[in-house]
Amino acid sequence: MSNANPEFMKRAIALATQNVLSGKGGPFGAVIVKDGRIVAEAANSVTATNDPTAHAEVNAIRLACHELGTFVLDDCDIYTSCEPCPMCLAATYWARMKTIYYGNTPEDAARAGFDDSYLYKEMCLPRDARAIPSVGLLHDEAWECFQAWIDAEKKVLY
């Protein structure tokens, strides 16, 4: 099943290392590959852009989608210097990527000060037990958005 290419992982690792050494951001890099060639690559830019979603995987997915003119990357693989955090894992699923290849593990990330275990635990808790309150509001009015989608004749399914 695995058609892993170590050269693509080496590139993701180099992006992560270069990002740290340049002072631009955290130690994370990602490369997206289609048909044996890199279509997008990115490093973490959270602190450089003041954007908590600017993880390497999300940045690379955005670039790949732009480059390929699609929001579906089902014929692409991602090589990332560290196993994706919950947000990035969700992004790879939303993009419908074929395979995730990773270097470091979440345990390695925790040893370096990037501990995602808190997020994994929070996501499993009931809404009312989470650290950040999650409160439903205006449900009936909010349903109008979904009803408009259901009724829309012109829409792109995703």
Short mmCIF file of N, CA and C in Angstrom, two decimals:
data_model
loop_
_atom_site.label_atom_id
_atom_site.label_comp_id
_atom_site.label_asym_id
_atom_site.label_seq_id
_atom_site.Cartn_x
_atom_site.Cartn_y
_atom_site.Cartn_z
N MET A 1 0.82 -1.19 0.00
CA MET A 1 0.00 0.00 0.00
C MET A 1 0.86 1.26 0.00
N SER A 2 1.93 1.26 0.73
CA SER A 2 2.72 2.46 0.89
C SER A 2 3.67 2.65 -0.29
N ASN A 3 3.59 3.82 -0.89
CA ASN A 3 4.53 4.22 -1.93
C ASN A 3 5.37 5.38 -1.42
N ALA A 4 5.73 5.32 -0.16
CA ALA A 4 6.45 6.42 0.48
C ALA A 4 7.77 6.69 -0.24
N ASN A 5 8.07 7.97 -0.39
CA ASN A 5 9.32 8.39 -0.98
C ASN A 5 10.08 9.19 0.08
N PRO A 6 11.16 8.64 0.61
CA PRO A 6 11.92 9.31 1.67
C PRO A 6 12.41 10.71 1.27
N GLU A 7 12.60 10.96 -0.01
CA GLU A 7 13.08 12.28 -0.45
C GLU A 7 12.05 13.37 -0.14
N PHE A 8 10.78 13.04 -0.25
CA PHE A 8 9.75 14.02 0.08
C PHE A 8 9.72 14.30 1.58
N MET A 9 9.93 13.26 2.38
CA MET A 9 9.99 13.46 3.83
C MET A 9 11.22 14.30 4.19
N LYS A 10 12.32 14.03 3.54
CA LYS A 10 13.53 14.83 3.78
C LYS A 10 13.27 16.30 3.49
N ARG A 11 12.50 16.58 2.45
CA ARG A 11 12.18 17.96 2.11
C ARG A 11 11.32 18.59 3.20
N ALA A 12 10.32 17.86 3.70
CA ALA A 12 9.47 18.37 4.78
C ALA A 12 10.31 18.67 6.02
N ILE A 13 11.21 17.79 6.34
CA ILE A 13 12.09 17.98 7.50
C ILE A 13 13.00 19.18 7.29
N ALA A 14 13.54 19.33 6.08
CA ALA A 14 14.40 20.48 5.78
C ALA A 14 13.63 21.79 5.91
N LEU A 15 12.38 21.82 5.44
CA LEU A 15 11.55 23.02 5.58
C LEU A 15 11.36 23.37 7.05
N ALA A 16 11.10 22.34 7.86
CA ALA A 16 10.89 22.56 9.30
C ALA A 16 12.15 23.11 9.97
N THR A 17 13.26 22.50 9.67
CA THR A 17 14.53 22.91 10.26
C THR A 17 14.91 24.32 9.81
N GLN A 18 14.78 24.59 8.52
CA GLN A 18 15.09 25.92 7.97
C GLN A 18 14.19 26.97 8.60
N ASN A 19 12.94 26.62 8.86
CA ASN A 19 12.00 27.56 9.46
C ASN A 19 12.47 27.99 10.85
N VAL A 20 12.97 27.04 11.62
CA VAL A 20 13.48 27.34 12.96
C VAL A 20 14.75 28.17 12.87
N LEU A 21 15.68 27.73 12.03
CA LEU A 21 16.97 28.41 11.95
C LEU A 21 16.84 29.83 11.42
N SER A 22 15.83 30.09 10.59
CA SER A 22 15.62 31.44 10.05
C SER A 22 14.85 32.33 11.02
N GLY A 23 14.32 31.73 12.10
CA GLY A 23 13.55 32.49 13.07
C GLY A 23 12.14 32.81 12.62
N LYS A 24 11.67 32.15 11.56
CA LYS A 24 10.36 32.46 11.00
C LYS A 24 9.21 31.71 11.68
N GLY A 25 9.51 30.61 12.38
CA GLY A 25 8.41 29.87 12.98
C GLY A 25 8.83 28.56 13.59
N GLY A 26 7.83 27.76 13.87
CA GLY A 26 8.03 26.49 14.56
C GLY A 26 8.62 25.41 13.67
N PRO A 27 9.00 24.29 14.30
CA PRO A 27 9.71 23.21 13.62
C PRO A 27 8.79 22.24 12.87
N PHE A 28 8.02 22.78 11.94
CA PHE A 28 7.06 21.95 11.20
C PHE A 28 7.10 22.31 9.73
N GLY A 29 7.18 21.29 8.88
CA GLY A 29 7.17 21.48 7.44
C GLY A 29 6.29 20.42 6.80
N ALA A 30 5.71 20.76 5.66
CA ALA A 30 4.84 19.82 4.96
C ALA A 30 5.02 19.97 3.45
N VAL A 31 4.91 18.84 2.78
CA VAL A 31 5.03 18.77 1.33
C VAL A 31 3.85 17.96 0.80
N ILE A 32 3.20 18.48 -0.24
CA ILE A 32 2.09 17.75 -0.86
C ILE A 32 2.53 17.29 -2.24
N VAL A 33 2.30 16.00 -2.50
CA VAL A 33 2.82 15.36 -3.70
C VAL A 33 1.66 14.78 -4.51
N LYS A 34 1.71 15.02 -5.81
CA LYS A 34 0.76 14.43 -6.75
C LYS A 34 1.54 13.85 -7.92
N ASP A 35 1.26 12.62 -8.25
CA ASP A 35 1.91 11.96 -9.38
C ASP A 35 3.43 12.04 -9.31
N GLY A 36 3.96 11.89 -8.11
CA GLY A 36 5.40 11.84 -7.94
C GLY A 36 6.12 13.17 -7.97
N ARG A 37 5.36 14.28 -7.94
CA ARG A 37 6.02 15.59 -7.91
C ARG A 37 5.40 16.48 -6.84
N ILE A 38 6.22 17.36 -6.29
CA ILE A 38 5.74 18.28 -5.27
C ILE A 38 4.88 19.35 -5.93
N VAL A 39 3.65 19.50 -5.43
CA VAL A 39 2.77 20.55 -5.94
C VAL A 39 2.67 21.72 -4.97
N ALA A 40 3.03 21.48 -3.71
CA ALA A 40 3.02 22.55 -2.72
C ALA A 40 3.89 22.14 -1.54
N GLU A 41 4.48 23.15 -0.92
CA GLU A 41 5.26 22.92 0.30
C GLU A 41 5.14 24.16 1.16
N ALA A 42 5.22 23.94 2.46
CA ALA A 42 5.09 25.07 3.38
C ALA A 42 5.67 24.71 4.73
N ALA A 43 5.95 25.75 5.49
CA ALA A 43 6.39 25.60 6.87
C ALA A 43 5.36 26.28 7.77
N ASN A 44 5.50 26.04 9.04
CA ASN A 44 4.65 26.69 10.05
C ASN A 44 4.92 28.19 10.02
N SER A 45 3.83 28.98 10.06
CA SER A 45 4.00 30.44 10.09
C SER A 45 3.08 31.09 11.12
N VAL A 46 2.79 30.36 12.18
CA VAL A 46 1.88 30.86 13.22
C VAL A 46 2.36 32.19 13.77
N THR A 47 3.59 32.25 14.24
CA THR A 47 4.07 33.47 14.89
C THR A 47 4.41 34.56 13.88
N ALA A 48 4.84 34.18 12.69
CA ALA A 48 5.19 35.17 11.67
C ALA A 48 3.96 35.90 11.14
N THR A 49 2.81 35.22 11.15
CA THR A 49 1.60 35.80 10.58
C THR A 49 0.53 36.10 11.63
N ASN A 50 0.84 35.79 12.89
CA ASN A 50 -0.16 35.94 13.96
C ASN A 50 -1.45 35.21 13.61
N ASP A 51 -1.29 33.99 13.10
CA ASP A 51 -2.42 33.17 12.67
C ASP A 51 -2.28 31.78 13.29
N PRO A 52 -3.09 31.47 14.30
CA PRO A 52 -2.96 30.17 14.97
C PRO A 52 -3.31 28.99 14.08
N THR A 53 -3.91 29.24 12.91
CA THR A 53 -4.21 28.14 11.99
C THR A 53 -3.12 27.93 10.95
N ALA A 54 -2.08 28.73 10.97
CA ALA A 54 -1.04 28.69 9.94
C ALA A 54 0.00 27.60 10.21
N HIS A 55 -0.50 26.40 10.46
CA HIS A 55 0.39 25.24 10.61
C HIS A 55 0.88 24.83 9.23
N ALA A 56 1.98 24.13 9.18
CA ALA A 56 2.60 23.74 7.91
C ALA A 56 1.62 22.98 7.02
N GLU A 57 0.89 22.03 7.61
CA GLU A 57 -0.02 21.22 6.81
C GLU A 57 -1.14 22.07 6.21
N VAL A 58 -1.72 22.95 7.02
CA VAL A 58 -2.81 23.82 6.53
C VAL A 58 -2.27 24.76 5.45
N ASN A 59 -1.11 25.34 5.68
CA ASN A 59 -0.51 26.21 4.68
C ASN A 59 -0.27 25.46 3.36
N ALA A 60 0.26 24.25 3.46
CA ALA A 60 0.54 23.46 2.26
C ALA A 60 -0.76 23.06 1.55
N ILE A 61 -1.77 22.70 2.30
CA ILE A 61 -3.06 22.35 1.70
C ILE A 61 -3.63 23.55 0.95
N ARG A 62 -3.58 24.71 1.56
CA ARG A 62 -4.09 25.92 0.89
C ARG A 62 -3.34 26.17 -0.42
N LEU A 63 -2.02 26.05 -0.38
CA LEU A 63 -1.22 26.27 -1.59
C LEU A 63 -1.51 25.23 -2.65
N ALA A 64 -1.63 23.96 -2.25
CA ALA A 64 -1.91 22.89 -3.21
C ALA A 64 -3.27 23.10 -3.87
N CYS A 65 -4.25 23.44 -3.08
CA CYS A 65 -5.59 23.68 -3.64
C CYS A 65 -5.56 24.83 -4.63
N HIS A 66 -4.84 25.88 -4.30
CA HIS A 66 -4.71 27.02 -5.21
C HIS A 66 -3.99 26.60 -6.49
N GLU A 67 -2.89 25.89 -6.32
CA GLU A 67 -2.09 25.46 -7.47
C GLU A 67 -2.87 24.54 -8.40
N LEU A 68 -3.65 23.62 -7.82
CA LEU A 68 -4.38 22.63 -8.61
C LEU A 68 -5.78 23.08 -9.00
N GLY A 69 -6.23 24.20 -8.43
CA GLY A 69 -7.55 24.71 -8.76
C GLY A 69 -8.68 23.84 -8.28
N THR A 70 -8.54 23.29 -7.07
CA THR A 70 -9.55 22.39 -6.52
C THR A 70 -9.51 22.43 -5.01
N PHE A 71 -10.60 22.01 -4.38
CA PHE A 71 -10.60 21.88 -2.92
C PHE A 71 -10.52 20.41 -2.51
N VAL A 72 -10.35 19.52 -3.47
CA VAL A 72 -10.24 18.09 -3.20
C VAL A 72 -8.85 17.62 -3.63
N LEU A 73 -8.12 17.07 -2.69
CA LEU A 73 -6.75 16.59 -2.97
C LEU A 73 -6.68 15.07 -2.85
N ASP A 74 -7.71 14.39 -3.36
CA ASP A 74 -7.81 12.94 -3.17
C ASP A 74 -6.78 12.15 -3.97
N ASP A 75 -6.06 12.80 -4.85
CA ASP A 75 -4.99 12.13 -5.58
C ASP A 75 -3.62 12.60 -5.11
N CYS A 76 -3.58 13.14 -3.90
CA CYS A 76 -2.33 13.67 -3.34
C CYS A 76 -1.98 13.00 -2.01
N ASP A 77 -0.69 12.98 -1.74
CA ASP A 77 -0.17 12.53 -0.45
C ASP A 77 0.45 13.74 0.25
N ILE A 78 0.47 13.69 1.57
CA ILE A 78 1.14 14.74 2.33
C ILE A 78 2.27 14.12 3.14
N TYR A 79 3.41 14.76 3.10
CA TYR A 79 4.57 14.39 3.90
C TYR A 79 4.75 15.51 4.89
N THR A 80 4.74 15.19 6.17
CA THR A 80 4.84 16.22 7.19
C THR A 80 5.87 15.82 8.23
N SER A 81 6.61 16.80 8.68
CA SER A 81 7.72 16.53 9.59
C SER A 81 7.25 15.97 10.93
N CYS A 82 5.97 16.13 11.25
CA CYS A 82 5.41 15.61 12.50
C CYS A 82 3.99 15.16 12.24
N GLU A 83 3.59 14.10 12.91
CA GLU A 83 2.21 13.63 12.77
C GLU A 83 1.25 14.80 13.04
N PRO A 84 0.27 15.00 12.19
CA PRO A 84 -0.59 16.19 12.30
C PRO A 84 -1.33 16.30 13.63
N CYS A 85 -1.47 17.54 14.08
CA CYS A 85 -2.29 17.85 15.25
C CYS A 85 -3.75 17.63 14.87
N PRO A 86 -4.67 17.70 15.81
CA PRO A 86 -6.09 17.49 15.47
C PRO A 86 -6.61 18.41 14.37
N MET A 87 -6.23 19.67 14.38
CA MET A 87 -6.69 20.59 13.34
C MET A 87 -6.16 20.18 11.97
N CYS A 88 -4.88 19.87 11.90
CA CYS A 88 -4.28 19.50 10.62
C CYS A 88 -4.76 18.14 10.14
N LEU A 89 -4.97 17.24 11.07
CA LEU A 89 -5.52 15.94 10.70
C LEU A 89 -6.90 16.12 10.08
N ALA A 90 -7.73 16.96 10.71
CA ALA A 90 -9.05 17.24 10.15
C ALA A 90 -8.92 17.87 8.77
N ALA A 91 -7.98 18.78 8.59
CA ALA A 91 -7.81 19.43 7.29
C ALA A 91 -7.43 18.42 6.21
N THR A 92 -6.58 17.45 6.55
CA THR A 92 -6.20 16.44 5.55
C THR A 92 -7.40 15.56 5.20
N TYR A 93 -8.25 15.30 6.17
CA TYR A 93 -9.47 14.54 5.89
C TYR A 93 -10.44 15.35 5.05
N TRP A 94 -10.62 16.63 5.38
CA TRP A 94 -11.51 17.48 4.58
C TRP A 94 -11.00 17.56 3.14
N ALA A 95 -9.69 17.56 2.95
CA ALA A 95 -9.11 17.60 1.61
C ALA A 95 -9.14 16.24 0.93
N ARG A 96 -9.48 15.20 1.72
CA ARG A 96 -9.60 13.82 1.22
C ARG A 96 -8.28 13.28 0.65
N MET A 97 -7.20 13.59 1.33
CA MET A 97 -5.89 13.16 0.86
C MET A 97 -5.74 11.64 0.93
N LYS A 98 -4.88 11.10 0.06
CA LYS A 98 -4.69 9.64 -0.01
C LYS A 98 -3.96 9.11 1.21
N THR A 99 -2.81 9.69 1.51
CA THR A 99 -1.95 9.15 2.56
C THR A 99 -1.25 10.28 3.29
N ILE A 100 -1.09 10.09 4.60
CA ILE A 100 -0.31 11.00 5.43
C ILE A 100 0.97 10.27 5.83
N TYR A 101 2.10 10.82 5.45
CA TYR A 101 3.39 10.30 5.89
C TYR A 101 3.95 11.31 6.89
N TYR A 102 4.41 10.83 8.03
CA TYR A 102 4.91 11.75 9.06
C TYR A 102 6.25 11.28 9.59
N GLY A 103 7.01 12.25 10.09
CA GLY A 103 8.31 11.98 10.70
C GLY A 103 8.17 11.80 12.19
N ASN A 104 8.11 12.91 12.92
CA ASN A 104 7.98 12.85 14.37
C ASN A 104 6.57 12.47 14.79
N THR A 105 6.46 11.99 16.02
CA THR A 105 5.18 11.59 16.60
C THR A 105 4.67 12.70 17.53
N PRO A 106 3.41 12.62 17.94
CA PRO A 106 2.92 13.58 18.93
C PRO A 106 3.71 13.55 20.24
N GLU A 107 4.21 12.38 20.59
CA GLU A 107 5.03 12.27 21.80
C GLU A 107 6.34 13.03 21.63
N ASP A 108 6.92 12.96 20.44
CA ASP A 108 8.13 13.74 20.15
C ASP A 108 7.83 15.23 20.24
N ALA A 109 6.69 15.64 19.67
CA ALA A 109 6.29 17.05 19.71
C ALA A 109 6.13 17.52 21.15
N ALA A 110 5.54 16.69 21.98
CA ALA A 110 5.35 17.05 23.39
C ALA A 110 6.70 17.26 24.08
N ARG A 111 7.67 16.41 23.77
CA ARG A 111 9.01 16.55 24.36
C ARG A 111 9.66 17.87 23.95
N ALA A 112 9.27 18.39 22.77
CA ALA A 112 9.82 19.66 22.28
C ALA A 112 8.96 20.85 22.70
N GLY A 113 7.90 20.60 23.46
CA GLY A 113 7.07 21.69 23.96
C GLY A 113 5.78 21.92 23.20
N PHE A 114 5.44 21.04 22.27
CA PHE A 114 4.22 21.14 21.48
C PHE A 114 3.31 19.97 21.83
N ASP A 115 2.56 20.09 22.90
CA ASP A 115 1.77 18.98 23.41
C ASP A 115 0.32 19.09 22.95
N ASP A 116 -0.06 18.24 22.01
CA ASP A 116 -1.42 18.23 21.47
C ASP A 116 -2.35 17.33 22.26
N SER A 117 -1.85 16.61 23.25
CA SER A 117 -2.69 15.66 23.97
C SER A 117 -3.88 16.36 24.63
N TYR A 118 -3.68 17.60 25.06
CA TYR A 118 -4.75 18.38 25.66
C TYR A 118 -5.91 18.52 24.66
N LEU A 119 -5.59 18.82 23.41
CA LEU A 119 -6.62 19.00 22.39
C LEU A 119 -7.36 17.70 22.11
N TYR A 120 -6.62 16.62 22.01
CA TYR A 120 -7.26 15.31 21.78
C TYR A 120 -8.24 15.00 22.91
N LYS A 121 -7.84 15.28 24.13
CA LYS A 121 -8.72 15.01 25.29
C LYS A 121 -9.95 15.91 25.28
N GLU A 122 -9.75 17.20 25.01
CA GLU A 122 -10.86 18.15 24.98
C GLU A 122 -11.91 17.75 23.95
N MET A 123 -11.46 17.30 22.79
CA MET A 123 -12.39 16.95 21.72
C MET A 123 -13.28 15.77 22.09
N CYS A 124 -12.81 14.94 22.97
CA CYS A 124 -13.58 13.76 23.38
C CYS A 124 -14.57 14.06 24.50
N LEU A 125 -14.43 15.20 25.13
CA LEU A 125 -15.32 15.55 26.24
C LEU A 125 -16.67 16.03 25.73
N PRO A 126 -17.72 15.86 26.54
CA PRO A 126 -19.00 16.46 26.17
C PRO A 126 -18.85 17.98 26.14
N ARG A 127 -19.65 18.65 25.34
CA ARG A 127 -19.53 20.11 25.19
C ARG A 127 -19.50 20.83 26.53
N ASP A 128 -20.34 20.41 27.46
CA ASP A 128 -20.43 21.13 28.74
C ASP A 128 -19.28 20.84 29.70
N ALA A 129 -18.37 19.96 29.31
CA ALA A 129 -17.23 19.64 30.16
C ALA A 129 -15.92 20.21 29.61
N ARG A 130 -15.97 20.87 28.50
CA ARG A 130 -14.75 21.40 27.87
C ARG A 130 -14.29 22.69 28.56
N ALA A 131 -13.01 22.97 28.43
CA ALA A 131 -12.42 24.15 29.07
C ALA A 131 -12.98 25.45 28.52
N ILE A 132 -13.25 25.49 27.21
CA ILE A 132 -13.86 26.68 26.60
C ILE A 132 -15.34 26.40 26.46
N PRO A 133 -16.20 27.21 27.09
CA PRO A 133 -17.64 26.96 26.99
C PRO A 133 -18.12 26.96 25.54
N SER A 134 -19.04 26.06 25.26
CA SER A 134 -19.64 25.95 23.93
C SER A 134 -21.14 26.02 24.13
N VAL A 135 -21.75 27.13 23.70
CA VAL A 135 -23.14 27.42 24.03
C VAL A 135 -23.95 27.59 22.75
N GLY A 136 -24.98 26.79 22.58
CA GLY A 136 -25.87 26.92 21.44
C GLY A 136 -26.68 28.20 21.54
N LEU A 137 -26.97 28.84 20.40
CA LEU A 137 -27.70 30.10 20.41
C LEU A 137 -28.42 30.26 19.07
N LEU A 138 -29.69 30.62 19.11
CA LEU A 138 -30.52 30.90 17.94
C LEU A 138 -30.57 29.73 16.96
N HIS A 139 -30.82 28.54 17.48
CA HIS A 139 -30.83 27.34 16.65
C HIS A 139 -31.81 27.44 15.49
N ASP A 140 -33.04 27.87 15.75
CA ASP A 140 -34.05 27.93 14.68
C ASP A 140 -33.62 28.89 13.58
N GLU A 141 -33.11 30.05 13.96
CA GLU A 141 -32.65 31.00 12.96
C GLU A 141 -31.43 30.46 12.21
N ALA A 142 -30.56 29.79 12.92
CA ALA A 142 -29.36 29.24 12.29
C ALA A 142 -29.72 28.16 11.27
N TRP A 143 -30.79 27.42 11.51
CA TRP A 143 -31.18 26.36 10.58
C TRP A 143 -31.48 26.92 9.19
N GLU A 144 -31.84 28.20 9.12
CA GLU A 144 -32.15 28.83 7.84
C GLU A 144 -30.98 28.70 6.86
N CYS A 145 -29.75 28.76 7.36
CA CYS A 145 -28.56 28.60 6.50
C CYS A 145 -28.57 27.22 5.85
N PHE A 146 -28.81 26.20 6.65
CA PHE A 146 -28.83 24.84 6.11
C PHE A 146 -30.02 24.62 5.19
N GLN A 147 -31.16 25.20 5.53
CA GLN A 147 -32.33 25.04 4.66
C GLN A 147 -32.07 25.70 3.31
N ALA A 148 -31.41 26.85 3.33
CA ALA A 148 -31.06 27.51 2.07
C ALA A 148 -30.15 26.62 1.23
N TRP A 149 -29.22 25.94 1.88
CA TRP A 149 -28.31 25.01 1.19
C TRP A 149 -29.09 23.83 0.60
N ILE A 150 -29.96 23.26 1.41
CA ILE A 150 -30.77 22.13 0.94
C ILE A 150 -31.59 22.53 -0.28
N ASP A 151 -32.17 23.71 -0.26
CA ASP A 151 -33.05 24.17 -1.33
C ASP A 151 -32.31 24.73 -2.54
N ALA A 152 -31.05 25.07 -2.38
CA ALA A 152 -30.29 25.72 -3.46
C ALA A 152 -30.15 24.81 -4.67
N GLU A 153 -30.42 25.37 -5.84
CA GLU A 153 -30.23 24.62 -7.07
C GLU A 153 -28.78 24.70 -7.53
N LYS A 154 -28.14 25.83 -7.28
CA LYS A 154 -26.74 26.03 -7.67
C LYS A 154 -25.88 25.89 -6.43
N LYS A 155 -25.18 24.76 -6.32
CA LYS A 155 -24.26 24.56 -5.20
C LYS A 155 -23.21 23.54 -5.62
N VAL A 156 -22.06 23.65 -5.04
CA VAL A 156 -20.99 22.69 -5.29
C VAL A 156 -20.89 21.82 -4.05
N LEU A 157 -21.20 20.55 -4.21
CA LEU A 157 -21.12 19.63 -3.06
C LEU A 157 -19.68 19.40 -2.66
N TYR A 158 -19.46 19.27 -1.37
CA TYR A 158 -18.12 18.94 -0.88
C TYR A 158 -18.21 18.12 0.36
#
